[in-house]
Coordinates of C-alpha atoms in Angstrom, one line a residue:
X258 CA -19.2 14.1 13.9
X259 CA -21.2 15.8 16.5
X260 CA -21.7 19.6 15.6
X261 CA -20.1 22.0 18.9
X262 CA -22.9 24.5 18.2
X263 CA -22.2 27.6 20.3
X264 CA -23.9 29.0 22.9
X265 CA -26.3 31.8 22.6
X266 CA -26.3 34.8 24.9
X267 CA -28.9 34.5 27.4
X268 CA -30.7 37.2 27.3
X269 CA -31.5 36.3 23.3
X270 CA -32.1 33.3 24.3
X271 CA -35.0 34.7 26.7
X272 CA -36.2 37.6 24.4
X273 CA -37.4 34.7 22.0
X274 CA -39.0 33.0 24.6
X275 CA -40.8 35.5 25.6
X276 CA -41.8 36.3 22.2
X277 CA -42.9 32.7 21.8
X278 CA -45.0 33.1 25.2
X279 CA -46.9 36.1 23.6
X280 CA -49.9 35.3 22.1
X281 CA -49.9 38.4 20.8
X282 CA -46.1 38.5 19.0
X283 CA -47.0 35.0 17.7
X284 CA -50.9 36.2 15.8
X285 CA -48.9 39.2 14.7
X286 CA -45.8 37.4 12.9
X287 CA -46.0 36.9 9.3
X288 CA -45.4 32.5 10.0
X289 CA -48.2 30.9 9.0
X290 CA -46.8 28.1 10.3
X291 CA -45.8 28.9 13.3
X292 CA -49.5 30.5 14.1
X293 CA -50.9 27.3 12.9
X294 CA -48.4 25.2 14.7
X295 CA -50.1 22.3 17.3
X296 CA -48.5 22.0 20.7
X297 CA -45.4 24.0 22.5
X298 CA -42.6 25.6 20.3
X299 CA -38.9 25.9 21.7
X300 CA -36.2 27.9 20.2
X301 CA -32.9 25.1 18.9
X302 CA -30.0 25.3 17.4
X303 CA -29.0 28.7 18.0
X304 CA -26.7 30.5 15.1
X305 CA -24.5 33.2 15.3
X306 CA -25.8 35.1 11.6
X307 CA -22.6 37.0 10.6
X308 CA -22.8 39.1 7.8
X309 CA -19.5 39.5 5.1
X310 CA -20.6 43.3 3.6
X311 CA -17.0 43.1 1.1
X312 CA -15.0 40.5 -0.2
X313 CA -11.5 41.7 -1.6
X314 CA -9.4 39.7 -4.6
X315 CA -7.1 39.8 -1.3
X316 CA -9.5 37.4 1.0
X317 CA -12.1 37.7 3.1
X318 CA -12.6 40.9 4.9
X319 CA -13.7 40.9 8.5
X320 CA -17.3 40.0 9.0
X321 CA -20.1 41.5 11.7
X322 CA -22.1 40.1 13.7
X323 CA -25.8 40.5 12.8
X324 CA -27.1 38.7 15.4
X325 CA -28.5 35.0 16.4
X326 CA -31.1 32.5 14.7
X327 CA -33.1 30.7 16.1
X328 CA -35.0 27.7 14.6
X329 CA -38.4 27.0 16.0
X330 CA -39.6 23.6 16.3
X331 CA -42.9 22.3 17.3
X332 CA -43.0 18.3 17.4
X333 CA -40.8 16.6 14.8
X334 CA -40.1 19.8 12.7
X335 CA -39.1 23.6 12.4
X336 CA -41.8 25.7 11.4
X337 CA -40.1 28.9 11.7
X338 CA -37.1 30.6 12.8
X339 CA -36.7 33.7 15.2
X340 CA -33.9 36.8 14.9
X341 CA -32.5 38.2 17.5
X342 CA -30.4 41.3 17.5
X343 CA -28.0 43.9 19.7
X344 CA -29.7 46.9 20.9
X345 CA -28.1 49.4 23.1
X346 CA -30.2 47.9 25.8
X347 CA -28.7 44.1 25.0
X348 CA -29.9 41.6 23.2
X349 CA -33.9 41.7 22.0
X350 CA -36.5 39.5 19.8
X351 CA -36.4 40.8 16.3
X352 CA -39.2 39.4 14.2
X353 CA -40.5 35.4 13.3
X354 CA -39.7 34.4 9.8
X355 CA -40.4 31.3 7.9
X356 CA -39.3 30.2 3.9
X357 CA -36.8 27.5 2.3
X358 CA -34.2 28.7 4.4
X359 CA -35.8 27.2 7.4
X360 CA -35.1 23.4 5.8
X361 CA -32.4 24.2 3.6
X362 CA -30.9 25.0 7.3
X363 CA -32.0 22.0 8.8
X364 CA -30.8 19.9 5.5
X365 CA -27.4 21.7 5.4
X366 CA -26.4 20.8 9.6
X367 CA -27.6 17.0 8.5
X368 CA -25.0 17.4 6.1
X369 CA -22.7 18.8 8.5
X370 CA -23.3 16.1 10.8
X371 CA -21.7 13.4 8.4
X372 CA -18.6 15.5 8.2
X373 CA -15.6 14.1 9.6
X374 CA -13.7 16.9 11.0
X375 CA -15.3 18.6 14.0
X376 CA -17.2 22.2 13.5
X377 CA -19.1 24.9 15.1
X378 CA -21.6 25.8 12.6
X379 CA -22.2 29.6 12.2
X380 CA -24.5 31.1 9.3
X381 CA -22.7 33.8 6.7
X382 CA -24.7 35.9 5.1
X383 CA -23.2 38.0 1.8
X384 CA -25.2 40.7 0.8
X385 CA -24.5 41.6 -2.4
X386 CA -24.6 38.0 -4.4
X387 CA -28.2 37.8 -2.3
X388 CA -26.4 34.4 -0.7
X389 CA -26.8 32.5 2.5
X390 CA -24.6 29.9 3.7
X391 CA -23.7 27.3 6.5
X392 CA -20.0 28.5 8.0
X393 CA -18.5 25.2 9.6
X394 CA -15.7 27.1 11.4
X395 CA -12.5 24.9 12.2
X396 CA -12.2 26.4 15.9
X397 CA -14.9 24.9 17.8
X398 CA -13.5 26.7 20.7
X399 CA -13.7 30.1 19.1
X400 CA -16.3 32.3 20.6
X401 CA -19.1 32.2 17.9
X402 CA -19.8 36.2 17.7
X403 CA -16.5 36.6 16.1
X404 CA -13.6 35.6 14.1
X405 CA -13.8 35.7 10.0
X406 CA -14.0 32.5 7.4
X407 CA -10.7 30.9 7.6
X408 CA -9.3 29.0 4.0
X409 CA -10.0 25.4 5.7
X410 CA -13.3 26.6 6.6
X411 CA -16.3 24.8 5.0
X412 CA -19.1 26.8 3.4
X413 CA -22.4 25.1 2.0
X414 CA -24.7 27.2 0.1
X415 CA -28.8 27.4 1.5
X416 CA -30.9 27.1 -1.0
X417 CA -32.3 29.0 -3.0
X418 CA -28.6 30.1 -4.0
X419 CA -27.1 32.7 -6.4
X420 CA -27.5 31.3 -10.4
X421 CA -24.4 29.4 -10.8
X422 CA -23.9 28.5 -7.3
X423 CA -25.2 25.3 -6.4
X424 CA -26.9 24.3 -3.5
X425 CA -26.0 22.0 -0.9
X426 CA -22.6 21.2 -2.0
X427 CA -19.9 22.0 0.3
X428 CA -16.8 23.8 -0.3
X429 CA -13.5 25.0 1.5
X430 CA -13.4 28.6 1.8
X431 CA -10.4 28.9 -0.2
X432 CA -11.7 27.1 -3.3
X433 CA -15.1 28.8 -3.5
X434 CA -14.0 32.3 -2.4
X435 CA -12.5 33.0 -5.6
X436 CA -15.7 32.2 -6.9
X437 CA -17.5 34.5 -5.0
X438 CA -15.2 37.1 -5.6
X439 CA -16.0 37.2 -9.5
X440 CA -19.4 37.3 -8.5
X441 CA -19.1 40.5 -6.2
X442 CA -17.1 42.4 -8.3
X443 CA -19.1 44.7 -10.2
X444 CA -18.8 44.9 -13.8
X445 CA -16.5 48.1 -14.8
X446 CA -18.9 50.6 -16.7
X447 CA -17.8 51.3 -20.2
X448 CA -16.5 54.7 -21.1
X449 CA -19.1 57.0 -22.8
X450 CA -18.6 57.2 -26.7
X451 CA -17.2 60.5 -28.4
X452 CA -19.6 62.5 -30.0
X453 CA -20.1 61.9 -33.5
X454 CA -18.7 64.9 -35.9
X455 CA -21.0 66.6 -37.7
X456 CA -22.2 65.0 -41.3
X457 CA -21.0 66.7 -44.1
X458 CA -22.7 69.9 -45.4
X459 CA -24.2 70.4 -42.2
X460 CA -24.3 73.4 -40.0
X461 CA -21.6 73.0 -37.8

């Protein structure tokens, strides 16, 4: 089923080109790759990168937009990616990254692609379990800077994911929240000990 990958904002969509156009923004990123890269690089596959600070035993509290991804591909692959975010001035470049994430991206939307319900895919990131995922949202028609993971919703974790949570394999947003809900809950801290009494025969 053909992904219905939402549209970026246009002036995003121009920082990055610009950015790619700057010989100077391009020597200066930390992307091998992408410095080394033969022939023209285009920005694809834009992706709204929403960011899910809290998850409650009640659901999934409302997430925030972080901003868009970018992937950067120069002839048959994607050598980097490129972050966009809101300034008070609109949207600007942010920095050029590379890593796993870049093909565990591209690997995870292949996946998507076999699914047979449509999607728009979205990226969720969750801070405190250190976890990236793919967010196939239901509503292809939703705008793709907002809305929150709905229970139908698929989620497939990027690699490299949280111990225990395994790569690759998709899951509605029902089954594996509970999961990630143990996981985010922070361990209660023990109360402190009495003190011991004093032995016997000792000053007290």
């Amino acid at each position: 089923m053909p992904l219905h990958v939402p549209p970026a904002p246009a002036p995003a969509l121009r920082s990055v080109l610009t950015a790619l156009g700057s010989p100077t923004a391009v020597r200066e990123a930390r992307t091998p790759s992408l410095r080394a890269a033969q022939g023209p690089a285009t920005p694809e596959l834009p992706l709204p990168v929403h960011v899910l600070d809290e998850i409650t035993p009640a659901g999934v509290s409302a997430t925030r937009l972080a901003g868009w991804r970018f992937l950067i591909r120069c002839g048959e692959r994607s050598v980097a990616a490129a972050e966009t975010r809101l300034t008070p001035d609109g949207w600007a470049f942010s920095h050029f990254f590379e890593g796993p994430y870049i093909a565990s991206t591209e690997r995870a939307l292949r996946q998507a692609e076999t699914i047979a319900q449509p999607c728009q895919p979205r990226l969720l990131s969750i801070p405190s379990l250190y976890m990236l995922a793919l967010w196939l949202h239901g509503d292809c028609a939703a705008d793709g800077a907002t809305g929150h993971p709905d229970p139908a919703d698929i989620l497939v974790p990027l690699a490299p994911a949280p111990p225990g949570i395994a790569a690759h394999v998709p899951h509605r947003v029902a089954e594996l929240l509970p999961v990630l809900t143990l996981r985010a809950t922070p361990t209660p801290t023990p109360a402190p000990l009495p003190p011991l009494p004093p032995l016997l025969g000792s000053p007290a």
